[in-house]
Short mmCIF file of C-alpha atoms and ligand atoms in Angstrom, two decimals:
data_model
loop_
_atom_site.label_atom_id
_atom_site.label_comp_id
_atom_site.label_asym_id
_atom_site.label_seq_id
_atom_site.Cartn_x
_atom_site.Cartn_y
_atom_site.Cartn_z
CA MET R 179 -4.51 16.24 -37.59
CA LYS R 180 -3.89 19.01 -35.11
CA TYR R 181 -2.05 16.82 -32.56
CA ASP R 182 0.26 13.78 -32.82
CA TYR R 183 -1.94 11.90 -30.31
CA ASP R 184 -5.34 12.28 -28.73
CA LEU R 185 -3.89 11.26 -25.38
CA PHE R 186 -0.38 11.18 -23.96
CA VAL R 187 -0.04 9.29 -20.66
CA ILE R 188 3.01 9.95 -18.49
CA GLY R 189 3.75 6.89 -16.35
CA ALA R 190 2.99 3.24 -17.17
CA GLY R 191 1.92 2.09 -13.73
CA SER R 192 -1.40 0.72 -12.51
CA GLY R 193 -3.44 3.80 -13.40
CA GLY R 194 -1.64 4.94 -16.55
CA VAL R 195 -1.72 1.55 -18.24
CA ARG R 196 -5.44 1.08 -17.55
CA ALA R 197 -6.32 4.56 -18.81
CA ALA R 198 -4.18 4.14 -21.95
CA ARG R 199 -5.69 0.77 -22.85
CA ILE R 200 -9.32 1.78 -22.33
CA ALA R 201 -8.84 5.06 -24.23
CA SER R 202 -7.14 3.27 -27.11
CA GLN R 203 -9.82 0.57 -27.25
CA ALA R 204 -12.39 3.38 -27.44
CA GLY R 205 -10.69 4.61 -30.61
CA ALA R 206 -8.29 7.29 -29.31
CA ARG R 207 -4.72 7.57 -30.59
CA VAL R 208 -2.73 6.98 -27.41
CA ALA R 209 0.93 7.10 -26.39
CA ILE R 210 2.46 6.34 -23.00
CA ALA R 211 5.91 7.05 -21.54
CA GLU R 212 7.65 5.11 -18.77
CA GLU R 213 11.00 6.13 -17.31
CA TYR R 214 11.73 2.95 -15.32
CA ARG R 215 9.88 -0.30 -16.03
CA ILE R 216 6.42 -0.83 -17.50
CA GLY R 217 4.04 -1.97 -14.78
CA GLY R 218 4.87 0.77 -12.28
CA THR R 219 5.30 0.61 -8.54
CA CYS R 220 2.75 -2.11 -7.80
CA VAL R 221 4.14 -4.65 -10.23
CA ILE R 222 7.83 -3.79 -10.14
CA ARG R 223 8.55 -2.64 -6.57
CA GLY R 224 5.35 -2.55 -4.57
CA CYS R 225 2.35 -4.80 -3.91
CA VAL R 226 3.33 -7.77 -6.05
CA PRO R 227 6.97 -8.43 -5.10
CA LYS R 228 6.11 -7.41 -1.52
CA LYS R 229 3.36 -10.01 -1.26
CA PHE R 230 5.70 -12.71 -2.59
CA LEU R 231 8.20 -11.80 0.13
CA VAL R 232 5.41 -11.92 2.71
CA TYR R 233 4.48 -15.41 1.51
CA GLY R 234 8.14 -16.37 1.78
CA ALA R 235 8.37 -15.00 5.32
CA GLU R 236 5.29 -16.96 6.47
CA PHE R 237 7.12 -20.28 6.29
CA SER R 238 9.13 -19.59 9.45
CA GLN R 239 5.93 -19.34 11.50
CA MET R 240 4.58 -22.52 9.89
CA VAL R 241 7.78 -24.30 10.86
CA ALA R 242 7.48 -22.96 14.43
CA ASP R 243 3.82 -24.08 14.62
CA ALA R 244 4.37 -27.53 13.10
CA PRO R 245 5.58 -29.55 16.16
CA GLY R 246 2.29 -28.95 18.03
CA TYR R 247 0.58 -30.69 15.12
CA GLY R 248 2.89 -33.67 15.37
CA TRP R 249 5.50 -32.78 12.81
CA THR R 250 9.16 -33.26 13.48
CA VAL R 251 10.96 -30.45 11.76
CA GLY R 252 14.60 -30.98 10.90
CA PRO R 253 17.09 -28.19 10.40
CA VAL R 254 15.68 -25.59 8.01
CA SER R 255 17.50 -22.80 6.23
CA PHE R 256 16.57 -19.93 4.00
CA ASP R 257 18.33 -18.85 0.80
CA TRP R 258 17.71 -15.18 -0.06
CA PRO R 259 19.07 -15.26 -3.64
CA THR R 260 16.55 -18.00 -4.52
CA LEU R 261 13.57 -16.03 -3.23
CA ARG R 262 14.83 -12.67 -4.56
CA ASP R 263 15.53 -14.05 -8.04
CA ASN R 264 12.29 -16.03 -8.27
CA VAL R 265 10.36 -12.88 -7.34
CA GLN R 266 12.25 -10.84 -9.93
CA LYS R 267 11.55 -13.46 -12.62
CA GLU R 268 7.84 -13.20 -11.90
CA VAL R 269 8.03 -9.39 -11.88
CA THR R 270 9.73 -9.46 -15.29
CA ARG R 271 7.05 -11.82 -16.62
CA LEU R 272 4.28 -9.53 -15.39
CA SER R 273 5.99 -6.43 -16.80
CA GLY R 274 6.15 -8.23 -20.15
CA ILE R 275 2.41 -8.91 -20.00
CA TYR R 276 1.73 -5.22 -19.31
CA THR R 277 3.95 -4.27 -22.26
CA SER R 278 2.27 -6.68 -24.65
CA ASN R 279 -1.22 -5.68 -23.47
CA LEU R 280 -0.41 -2.06 -24.30
CA ALA R 281 0.79 -3.09 -27.76
CA LYS R 282 -2.29 -5.28 -28.32
CA ALA R 283 -4.51 -2.33 -27.43
CA GLY R 284 -2.67 -0.21 -30.01
CA VAL R 285 -0.90 2.10 -27.54
CA THR R 286 2.50 3.51 -28.57
CA ALA R 287 4.96 3.06 -25.71
CA PHE R 288 8.04 5.23 -25.19
CA GLU R 289 10.37 3.67 -22.64
CA GLU R 290 11.86 6.93 -21.43
CA ARG R 291 11.11 9.91 -19.21
CA ALA R 292 8.59 12.49 -20.38
CA GLU R 293 8.13 16.05 -19.14
CA ILE R 294 5.41 18.58 -19.82
CA VAL R 295 6.32 21.57 -21.98
CA ASP R 296 2.87 23.16 -22.18
CA ALA R 297 -0.81 22.26 -22.07
CA HIS R 298 -0.53 20.11 -25.22
CA THR R 299 3.18 19.27 -25.53
CA VAL R 300 5.40 16.66 -23.93
CA LYS R 301 9.16 16.38 -24.25
CA LEU R 302 10.77 12.95 -24.42
CA LYS R 303 13.98 13.25 -22.44
CA LYS R 304 16.12 10.50 -24.03
CA SER R 305 15.26 10.97 -27.66
CA GLY R 306 14.81 14.72 -27.18
CA GLY R 307 11.72 14.87 -29.38
CA GLU R 308 8.55 16.83 -28.64
CA VAL R 309 5.15 15.23 -29.04
CA SER R 310 1.80 16.98 -29.07
CA ALA R 311 -1.46 15.63 -27.67
CA GLU R 312 -4.99 16.91 -27.26
CA ARG R 313 -4.90 15.71 -23.64
CA ILE R 314 -2.13 14.79 -21.23
CA LEU R 315 -2.68 12.36 -18.35
CA ILE R 316 -0.25 12.55 -15.44
CA ALA R 317 0.05 9.08 -13.87
CA THR R 318 3.53 9.36 -12.40
CA GLY R 319 2.74 7.82 -9.01
CA GLY R 320 4.81 8.50 -5.92
CA SER R 321 8.34 7.97 -4.68
CA PRO R 322 9.79 7.20 -1.25
CA TYR R 323 10.30 10.20 0.97
CA LEU R 324 13.77 10.54 2.47
CA PRO R 325 14.97 12.60 5.45
CA GLU R 326 17.11 14.98 3.38
CA GLY R 327 19.99 16.44 5.36
CA LEU R 328 20.47 13.42 7.62
CA PRO R 329 24.23 12.79 7.87
CA GLY R 330 24.99 9.45 6.19
CA LEU R 331 21.62 9.30 4.44
CA GLU R 332 23.24 7.57 1.44
CA LEU R 333 23.89 4.49 3.62
CA GLY R 334 20.16 3.84 3.97
CA ILE R 335 17.82 2.23 1.46
CA THR R 336 14.11 2.44 0.65
CA SER R 337 11.59 -0.23 -0.32
CA ASN R 338 12.81 0.20 -3.92
CA GLU R 339 16.20 -1.31 -3.08
CA ALA R 340 14.94 -3.80 -0.49
CA PHE R 341 13.74 -6.15 -3.22
CA LEU R 342 17.18 -6.37 -4.79
CA LEU R 343 19.55 -6.70 -1.81
CA PRO R 344 22.69 -8.58 -2.88
CA LYS R 345 22.97 -10.26 0.52
CA PHE R 346 20.40 -11.08 3.20
CA PRO R 347 21.03 -8.88 6.26
CA GLU R 348 21.35 -10.29 9.76
CA ARG R 349 20.08 -7.05 11.32
CA VAL R 350 17.63 -4.52 9.91
CA LEU R 351 16.63 -1.15 11.29
CA VAL R 352 13.29 -0.14 9.81
CA VAL R 353 12.59 3.58 10.14
CA GLY R 354 8.90 4.46 10.05
CA GLY R 355 5.59 3.38 11.55
CA GLY R 356 3.27 3.11 8.57
CA TYR R 357 2.11 0.08 6.62
CA VAL R 358 5.21 -0.25 4.45
CA ALA R 359 7.44 -0.17 7.55
CA LEU R 360 5.41 -2.88 9.28
CA GLU R 361 5.29 -5.04 6.19
CA PHE R 362 9.04 -4.94 5.65
CA ALA R 363 9.71 -5.56 9.35
CA ASN R 364 7.48 -8.63 9.03
CA ILE R 365 9.28 -9.77 5.89
CA PHE R 366 12.80 -9.38 7.24
CA HIS R 367 11.89 -10.82 10.62
CA GLY R 368 10.08 -13.77 9.09
CA LEU R 369 13.02 -14.52 6.83
CA GLY R 370 15.37 -14.58 9.80
CA ALA R 371 16.77 -11.09 10.38
CA LYS R 372 16.83 -9.37 13.74
CA THR R 373 14.54 -6.40 13.23
CA ARG R 374 14.05 -3.16 15.06
CA ILE R 375 11.40 -0.60 14.18
CA LEU R 376 12.22 3.00 14.91
CA HIS R 377 9.30 5.41 14.79
CA ARG R 378 9.12 9.07 15.71
CA GLY R 379 5.43 8.88 16.71
CA ASP R 380 4.02 7.35 19.89
CA LYS R 381 1.86 4.79 18.03
CA LEU R 382 2.17 2.75 14.87
CA LEU R 383 -0.11 3.05 11.82
CA ARG R 384 -1.37 6.62 11.87
CA GLY R 385 -4.83 6.89 10.32
CA PHE R 386 -5.92 3.38 11.35
CA ASP R 387 -8.44 2.61 14.10
CA ASP R 388 -6.91 3.12 17.57
CA ASP R 389 -7.76 -0.40 18.78
CA LEU R 390 -5.97 -1.86 15.74
CA ARG R 391 -2.99 0.36 16.43
CA ALA R 392 -2.79 -0.76 20.06
CA HIS R 393 -3.23 -4.41 19.05
CA MET R 394 -0.42 -4.18 16.49
CA HIS R 395 1.87 -2.60 19.05
CA ILE R 396 1.46 -5.67 21.26
CA GLU R 397 1.69 -8.19 18.42
CA VAL R 398 4.68 -6.62 16.69
CA GLU R 399 6.64 -6.90 19.93
CA ARG R 400 5.25 -10.34 20.76
CA GLY R 401 6.35 -11.49 17.32
CA GLY R 402 9.94 -10.62 18.20
CA ASN R 403 10.52 -7.20 16.64
CA GLN R 404 12.09 -4.56 18.80
CA LEU R 405 9.91 -1.46 18.76
CA THR R 406 11.32 1.96 19.62
CA LEU R 407 8.82 4.82 19.59
CA LYS R 408 9.17 8.61 19.94
CA THR R 409 12.70 8.32 18.59
CA THR R 410 14.38 9.48 15.37
CA LEU R 411 17.71 8.97 13.66
CA THR R 412 20.33 11.66 13.94
CA LYS R 413 23.22 10.11 12.03
CA LEU R 414 24.33 7.13 9.98
CA GLU R 415 27.95 6.19 9.49
CA LYS R 416 29.96 3.25 8.26
CA ALA R 417 31.25 0.77 10.82
CA GLY R 418 33.32 -1.64 8.75
CA GLU R 419 30.86 -3.72 6.74
CA ALA R 420 28.00 -2.58 8.98
CA ILE R 421 26.20 0.73 9.58
CA ARG R 422 26.22 2.58 12.87
CA ALA R 423 23.00 4.48 13.50
CA THR R 424 22.80 7.16 16.16
CA LEU R 425 19.32 7.69 17.62
CA SER R 426 17.85 10.89 19.06
CA THR R 427 18.17 9.31 22.53
CA GLY R 428 21.95 9.15 22.03
CA GLU R 429 21.92 5.36 21.70
CA THR R 430 24.00 3.87 18.87
CA VAL R 431 22.85 0.80 17.00
CA GLU R 432 24.89 -1.41 14.69
CA THR R 433 22.92 -2.82 11.82
CA ASP R 434 23.37 -4.21 8.31
CA VAL R 435 20.48 -2.41 6.63
CA VAL R 436 18.68 0.83 7.42
CA LEU R 437 15.37 0.87 5.58
CA PHE R 438 13.53 4.20 5.33
CA ALA R 439 9.77 3.72 5.13
CA ILE R 440 8.63 7.13 6.29
CA GLY R 441 6.14 7.95 3.59
CA ARG R 442 5.90 8.70 -0.10
CA ASP R 443 5.74 11.94 -2.07
CA PRO R 444 3.75 12.52 -5.25
CA HIS R 445 6.23 12.07 -8.10
CA THR R 446 6.03 15.50 -9.69
CA GLY R 447 9.58 16.88 -9.42
CA GLY R 448 10.90 18.32 -12.68
CA LEU R 449 7.74 17.34 -14.53
CA GLY R 450 7.10 20.87 -15.82
CA LEU R 451 3.89 21.41 -13.91
CA GLU R 452 4.64 25.02 -12.95
CA ARG R 453 5.44 25.82 -16.58
CA ALA R 454 2.12 24.39 -17.69
CA GLY R 455 0.21 26.10 -14.86
CA VAL R 456 -0.94 22.88 -13.15
CA LYS R 457 -1.77 23.54 -9.49
CA ARG R 458 -0.49 21.26 -6.73
CA ASP R 459 -1.33 21.06 -3.03
CA ASP R 460 1.16 21.53 -0.17
CA ALA R 461 2.24 17.89 -0.42
CA GLY R 462 3.02 18.33 -4.13
CA ALA R 463 0.00 16.33 -5.31
CA VAL R 464 -1.80 17.42 -8.48
CA ILE R 465 -5.14 18.97 -7.54
CA VAL R 466 -7.97 17.47 -9.59
CA ASP R 467 -11.76 17.47 -9.63
CA GLU R 468 -14.00 14.40 -9.39
CA TYR R 469 -13.27 13.61 -13.06
CA SER R 470 -9.49 13.80 -12.43
CA GLN R 471 -9.18 17.05 -14.39
CA SER R 472 -6.54 19.55 -13.22
CA CYS R 473 -6.94 23.33 -13.39
CA VAL R 474 -5.51 23.17 -16.93
CA GLU R 475 -8.34 21.97 -19.17
CA SER R 476 -6.28 19.51 -21.24
CA ILE R 477 -4.29 18.03 -18.33
CA TYR R 478 -5.63 15.28 -16.07
CA ALA R 479 -4.06 13.28 -13.24
CA ILE R 480 -4.86 9.94 -11.62
CA GLY R 481 -3.52 7.55 -8.98
CA ASP R 482 -0.86 8.25 -6.34
CA VAL R 483 0.23 11.54 -7.92
CA THR R 484 -3.13 12.95 -6.79
CA ASN R 485 -2.57 11.61 -3.25
CA ARG R 486 -6.21 10.66 -2.72
CA PHE R 487 -6.06 6.98 -1.71
CA ASN R 488 -2.64 5.64 -2.61
CA LEU R 489 -3.58 2.11 -3.52
CA THR R 490 -3.44 0.14 -6.75
CA PRO R 491 -7.16 -0.62 -7.17
CA VAL R 492 -7.88 3.09 -6.71
CA ALA R 493 -5.32 4.11 -9.37
CA ILE R 494 -6.82 1.54 -11.75
CA ARG R 495 -10.37 2.73 -11.06
CA ASP R 496 -9.27 6.38 -11.50
CA GLY R 497 -7.64 5.52 -14.85
CA HIS R 498 -10.64 3.56 -16.10
CA ALA R 499 -13.07 6.27 -15.02
CA PHE R 500 -11.01 8.95 -16.77
CA ALA R 501 -11.01 6.97 -20.04
CA ASP R 502 -14.72 6.22 -19.76
CA THR R 503 -15.51 9.87 -19.07
CA ILE R 504 -13.53 11.25 -22.00
CA TYR R 505 -13.37 8.53 -24.63
CA ASN R 506 -16.44 6.38 -23.95
CA LYS R 507 -18.53 9.50 -23.30
CA ARG R 508 -19.70 8.09 -19.96
CA PRO R 509 -19.00 10.66 -17.24
CA THR R 510 -17.74 8.56 -14.33
CA PRO R 511 -16.68 10.10 -11.03
CA VAL R 512 -14.81 7.71 -8.74
CA ASP R 513 -16.29 7.09 -5.32
CA HIS R 514 -13.32 7.12 -2.96
CA ARG R 515 -15.39 6.22 0.11
CA SER R 516 -15.16 2.85 1.85
CA VAL R 517 -11.92 1.79 0.17
CA PRO R 518 -10.64 -1.38 1.86
CA SER R 519 -6.96 -1.68 2.63
CA ALA R 520 -4.54 -4.16 4.12
CA VAL R 521 -1.30 -4.29 6.05
CA PHE R 522 0.56 -7.52 5.41
CA GLY R 523 2.20 -7.49 8.81
CA ARG R 524 2.13 -10.10 11.55
CA PRO R 525 -0.75 -10.49 12.08
CA PRO R 526 -2.10 -9.02 8.86
CA ILE R 527 -4.70 -6.26 8.97
CA GLY R 528 -7.76 -5.71 6.85
CA THR R 529 -9.78 -2.57 7.30
CA VAL R 530 -12.63 -0.74 5.62
CA GLY R 531 -14.71 2.30 6.44
CA LEU R 532 -14.56 4.66 9.39
CA SER R 533 -12.37 4.23 12.42
CA GLU R 534 -14.14 4.65 15.75
CA ALA R 535 -12.61 8.11 16.20
CA ASP R 536 -13.70 9.28 12.72
CA ALA R 537 -17.18 7.84 13.24
CA ARG R 538 -17.55 9.66 16.56
CA ARG R 539 -16.56 12.91 14.85
CA SER R 540 -19.09 12.53 12.04
CA HIS R 541 -22.01 10.69 13.72
CA GLU R 542 -24.15 11.56 16.72
CA ALA R 543 -24.31 8.04 18.09
CA VAL R 544 -21.83 5.25 17.49
CA ASP R 545 -21.95 1.65 18.71
CA ILE R 546 -18.83 -0.46 18.95
CA TYR R 547 -18.60 -4.25 18.87
CA ARG R 548 -15.25 -5.82 19.56
CA THR R 549 -13.74 -9.23 20.18
CA ASN R 550 -10.17 -10.26 20.90
CA PHE R 551 -9.33 -13.96 20.87
CA ARG R 552 -6.65 -16.53 20.25
CA PRO R 553 -7.72 -18.29 17.05
CA MET R 554 -8.29 -22.05 16.96
CA ARG R 555 -5.42 -22.43 14.53
CA ASN R 556 -2.99 -21.32 17.25
CA MET R 557 -4.24 -23.58 20.04
CA LEU R 558 -2.25 -26.76 19.35
CA SER R 559 0.86 -24.94 18.23
CA GLY R 560 1.17 -22.75 21.29
CA ASN R 561 1.35 -19.67 19.07
CA GLN R 562 0.24 -16.75 21.26
CA GLU R 563 -0.80 -14.42 18.42
CA ARG R 564 -4.28 -12.98 18.94
CA THR R 565 -6.97 -11.74 16.59
CA LEU R 566 -8.86 -8.48 17.01
CA MET R 567 -12.17 -7.80 15.29
CA LYS R 568 -14.10 -4.58 15.59
CA LEU R 569 -17.31 -3.27 14.08
CA VAL R 570 -18.17 0.43 14.07
CA VAL R 571 -21.93 0.94 13.73
CA ASP R 572 -24.11 4.04 13.35
CA GLY R 573 -26.08 4.07 16.60
CA LYS R 574 -29.08 5.68 14.89
CA SER R 575 -29.53 3.81 11.59
CA GLY R 576 -27.73 0.64 12.63
CA LYS R 577 -25.60 0.80 9.47
CA LEU R 578 -22.12 -0.66 9.49
CA LEU R 579 -19.63 2.18 9.22
CA GLY R 580 -16.36 0.31 9.62
CA VAL R 581 -14.90 -3.18 9.91
CA HIS R 582 -11.41 -3.56 11.32
CA ILE R 583 -9.58 -6.85 11.71
CA ALA R 584 -6.05 -7.80 12.74
CA GLY R 585 -5.53 -11.53 12.46
CA GLU R 586 -4.79 -14.39 10.10
CA ASP R 587 -6.55 -13.88 6.74
CA ALA R 588 -7.87 -10.44 7.75
CA PRO R 589 -7.33 -8.92 4.27
CA GLU R 590 -9.27 -11.80 2.67
CA MET R 591 -12.16 -11.30 5.11
CA VAL R 592 -12.27 -7.55 4.70
CA GLN R 593 -12.59 -7.66 0.92
CA LEU R 594 -16.01 -9.25 1.50
CA ALA R 595 -16.88 -7.09 4.50
CA ALA R 596 -16.25 -4.09 2.23
CA VAL R 597 -19.22 -5.17 0.11
CA ALA R 598 -21.46 -4.89 3.16
CA VAL R 599 -20.07 -1.53 4.24
CA LYS R 600 -20.29 -0.10 0.72
CA ALA R 601 -23.82 -1.41 0.31
CA GLY R 602 -24.85 0.28 3.59
CA LEU R 603 -26.00 -2.92 5.29
CA THR R 604 -27.10 -2.72 8.90
CA LYS R 605 -25.59 -4.69 11.76
CA GLN R 606 -28.91 -6.52 11.99
CA GLN R 607 -28.64 -7.70 8.36
CA TRP R 608 -25.00 -8.61 8.93
CA ASP R 609 -25.93 -10.67 12.03
CA SER R 610 -28.82 -12.40 10.27
CA THR R 611 -26.21 -14.08 8.06
CA MET R 612 -25.53 -17.61 9.32
CA ALA R 613 -22.09 -18.22 10.79
CA LEU R 614 -19.70 -20.49 8.90
CA HIS R 615 -18.20 -22.87 11.42
CA PRO R 616 -15.42 -23.46 12.36
CA THR R 617 -13.73 -20.35 11.03
CA ALA R 618 -12.25 -17.25 12.56
CA ALA R 619 -14.48 -15.18 10.29
CA GLU R 620 -17.65 -16.46 11.96
CA GLU R 621 -16.82 -14.30 14.98
CA LEU R 622 -17.66 -11.31 12.78
CA VAL R 623 -21.36 -12.19 12.74
CA LEU R 624 -21.45 -13.33 16.37
CA MET R 625 -20.64 -10.10 18.18
CA ARG R 626 -23.79 -9.52 20.21
CA GLU R 627 -22.72 -7.18 23.01
CA LYS R 628 -21.91 -3.53 22.48
CA VAL R 629 -18.69 -2.36 24.04
CA ALA R 630 -19.47 0.17 26.76
CA ALA R 631 -19.34 3.75 25.49
CA PRO R 632 -16.16 5.60 26.45
CA GLY R 633 -16.54 7.14 29.89
CA SER R 634 -19.57 5.01 30.87
CA ALA R 635 -19.48 3.11 34.13
CA ALA R 636 -20.31 -0.24 32.56
C1 FAD U 604 6.41 -1.13 -1.00
C2 FAD U 604 5.02 -0.83 -1.48
C3 FAD U 604 4.02 -1.72 -1.25
C4 FAD U 604 2.74 -1.46 -1.69
N1 FAD U 604 1.76 -2.37 -1.44
C5 FAD U 604 0.50 -2.14 -1.87
C6 FAD U 604 -0.52 -3.10 -1.63
O1 FAD U 604 -0.31 -4.14 -0.98
N2 FAD U 604 -1.76 -2.85 -2.13
C7 FAD U 604 -2.05 -1.70 -2.82
O2 FAD U 604 -3.18 -1.52 -3.28
N3 FAD U 604 -1.09 -0.77 -3.05
C8 FAD U 604 0.17 -0.97 -2.58
N4 FAD U 604 1.14 -0.03 -2.83
C9 FAD U 604 0.77 1.22 -3.52
C10 FAD U 604 0.67 1.02 -5.02
O3 FAD U 604 1.88 0.48 -5.50
C11 FAD U 604 0.35 2.34 -5.69
O4 FAD U 604 -0.81 2.89 -5.10
C12 FAD U 604 0.10 2.20 -7.18
O5 FAD U 604 1.20 1.62 -7.82
C13 FAD U 604 -0.20 3.58 -7.78
O6 FAD U 604 -0.35 3.48 -9.16
P1 FAD U 604 -0.06 4.74 -10.07
O7 FAD U 604 -0.46 4.34 -11.45
O8 FAD U 604 -0.63 5.95 -9.49
O9 FAD U 604 1.53 4.95 -10.00
P2 FAD U 604 2.73 3.95 -10.16
O10 FAD U 604 2.33 2.55 -10.17
O11 FAD U 604 3.75 4.41 -9.16
O12 FAD U 604 3.27 4.27 -11.62
C14 FAD U 604 3.87 5.49 -11.96
C15 FAD U 604 4.88 5.23 -13.03
O13 FAD U 604 5.27 6.46 -13.60
C16 FAD U 604 6.64 6.40 -13.92
N5 FAD U 604 7.09 7.78 -14.06
C17 FAD U 604 7.19 8.73 -13.10
N6 FAD U 604 7.56 9.91 -13.63
C18 FAD U 604 7.71 9.70 -14.97
C19 FAD U 604 8.08 10.54 -16.06
N7 FAD U 604 8.32 11.83 -15.88
N8 FAD U 604 8.14 9.98 -17.28
C20 FAD U 604 7.87 8.68 -17.48
N9 FAD U 604 7.53 7.85 -16.49
C21 FAD U 604 7.42 8.35 -15.24
C22 FAD U 604 7.24 5.64 -12.75
O14 FAD U 604 8.49 5.09 -13.10
C23 FAD U 604 6.18 4.58 -12.51
O15 FAD U 604 6.43 3.41 -13.23
C24 FAD U 604 2.45 -0.27 -2.41
C25 FAD U 604 3.48 0.65 -2.66
C26 FAD U 604 4.75 0.39 -2.20
C27 FAD U 604 5.84 1.38 -2.47
#
């Protein structure tokens, strides 16, 4: 045979593992390399452990809500090592399942770093060997971006380390205003830490619908987080056991943890892409076509390293589509439109489709339906958290363009709303669906009145 393998996958995360398994099951000789732990970001230090911590954090609100429902709650306490270690046990179990599924599918796994030598050759860094393959798939994901050059940077952590903290912090300074920042602020706050969010922008959650962003601003503060906008860090230094952070306003803040959640970079450093002639964009992401092929014929890339939609289901779909295209001879481009996403903050967000601003840019006429209410669940408890629901509709065809919700169970609701948006249903079809009472979700099909157009007198 001309090559050692038909396919060599670099990175055993969500996308790489799926591509490797499907290609191998289709008869290809496949190898995969992983430099950290099989399972990748989502399983090891992303979605999965994060969601467990979110579940853990929710208990404090339940305890606060319980007396209104007649419960007498005695003294409660939280033990971080129990939660941390239980999460890690589950992560290890899941990583084991990924490893055995690769083996069952006949994929050879190298648990070490791999780098590209040329269009058909990969170097294994630990063992030093070179392996050839007809095709190489880059599935190396992303890694947290850090503000290089910040004095005292080494005192801060990223989401990677947050899962493994030896001790639960009393005070946390979360730097960033995106979904990971909000989720970790929610986790630490819910588990009992005093949290402060520091964001250089003037609004949270760039890229989300503006009404959601405004709603989250109110709720994040109502929930008890301190929110400091239009401010950056200028210095970190040790202050005994604590960290002293100096802000761009000159204020100094003492804290136990500084968590950087200011974005992620495609993980391509030192991978040998220049050597192989693989083109990247300004952000460092591998440039690919609709079949995930790079400018080098034998090299493909999927998932976060392509910086299209950095979410697990997308990486999995990309990986599956790549394997179907090449090894099952079924050309499958991935449709990256109408991808639903969530923010597991307080309240959680679920969103799919166009924001109002994007819809107004791309459509002649846009109708907006919006409701903002205190859900039934919060009435007896006195919880003041409010729910926002918003529909963005094409004013001409009546088709639903976007559904945006911030409120309890929003991500669960939006998974189903995404079916309607993807299918191109109209608001009329949506409204002809009978309400399910009493739920918060029923409000979605009961929004009759358009919100007045911006600038109108109504
Ligand atoms: C804190 C956090 C929370 C998140 N929450 C969600 C969520 O709720 N929902 C959601 O859909 N997405 C979430 N994501 C995003 C999600 O984790 C990613 O979109 C997804 O993991 C991307 O999959 P991937 O296969 O592209 O890369 P990854 O899963 O990142 O896998 C890449 C793998 O490649 C390995 N690797 C890198 N370079 C090399 C090399 N040279 N040699 C060998 N191995 C290498 C890495 O170690 C890694 O294991 C979250 C991410 C983070 C950080």
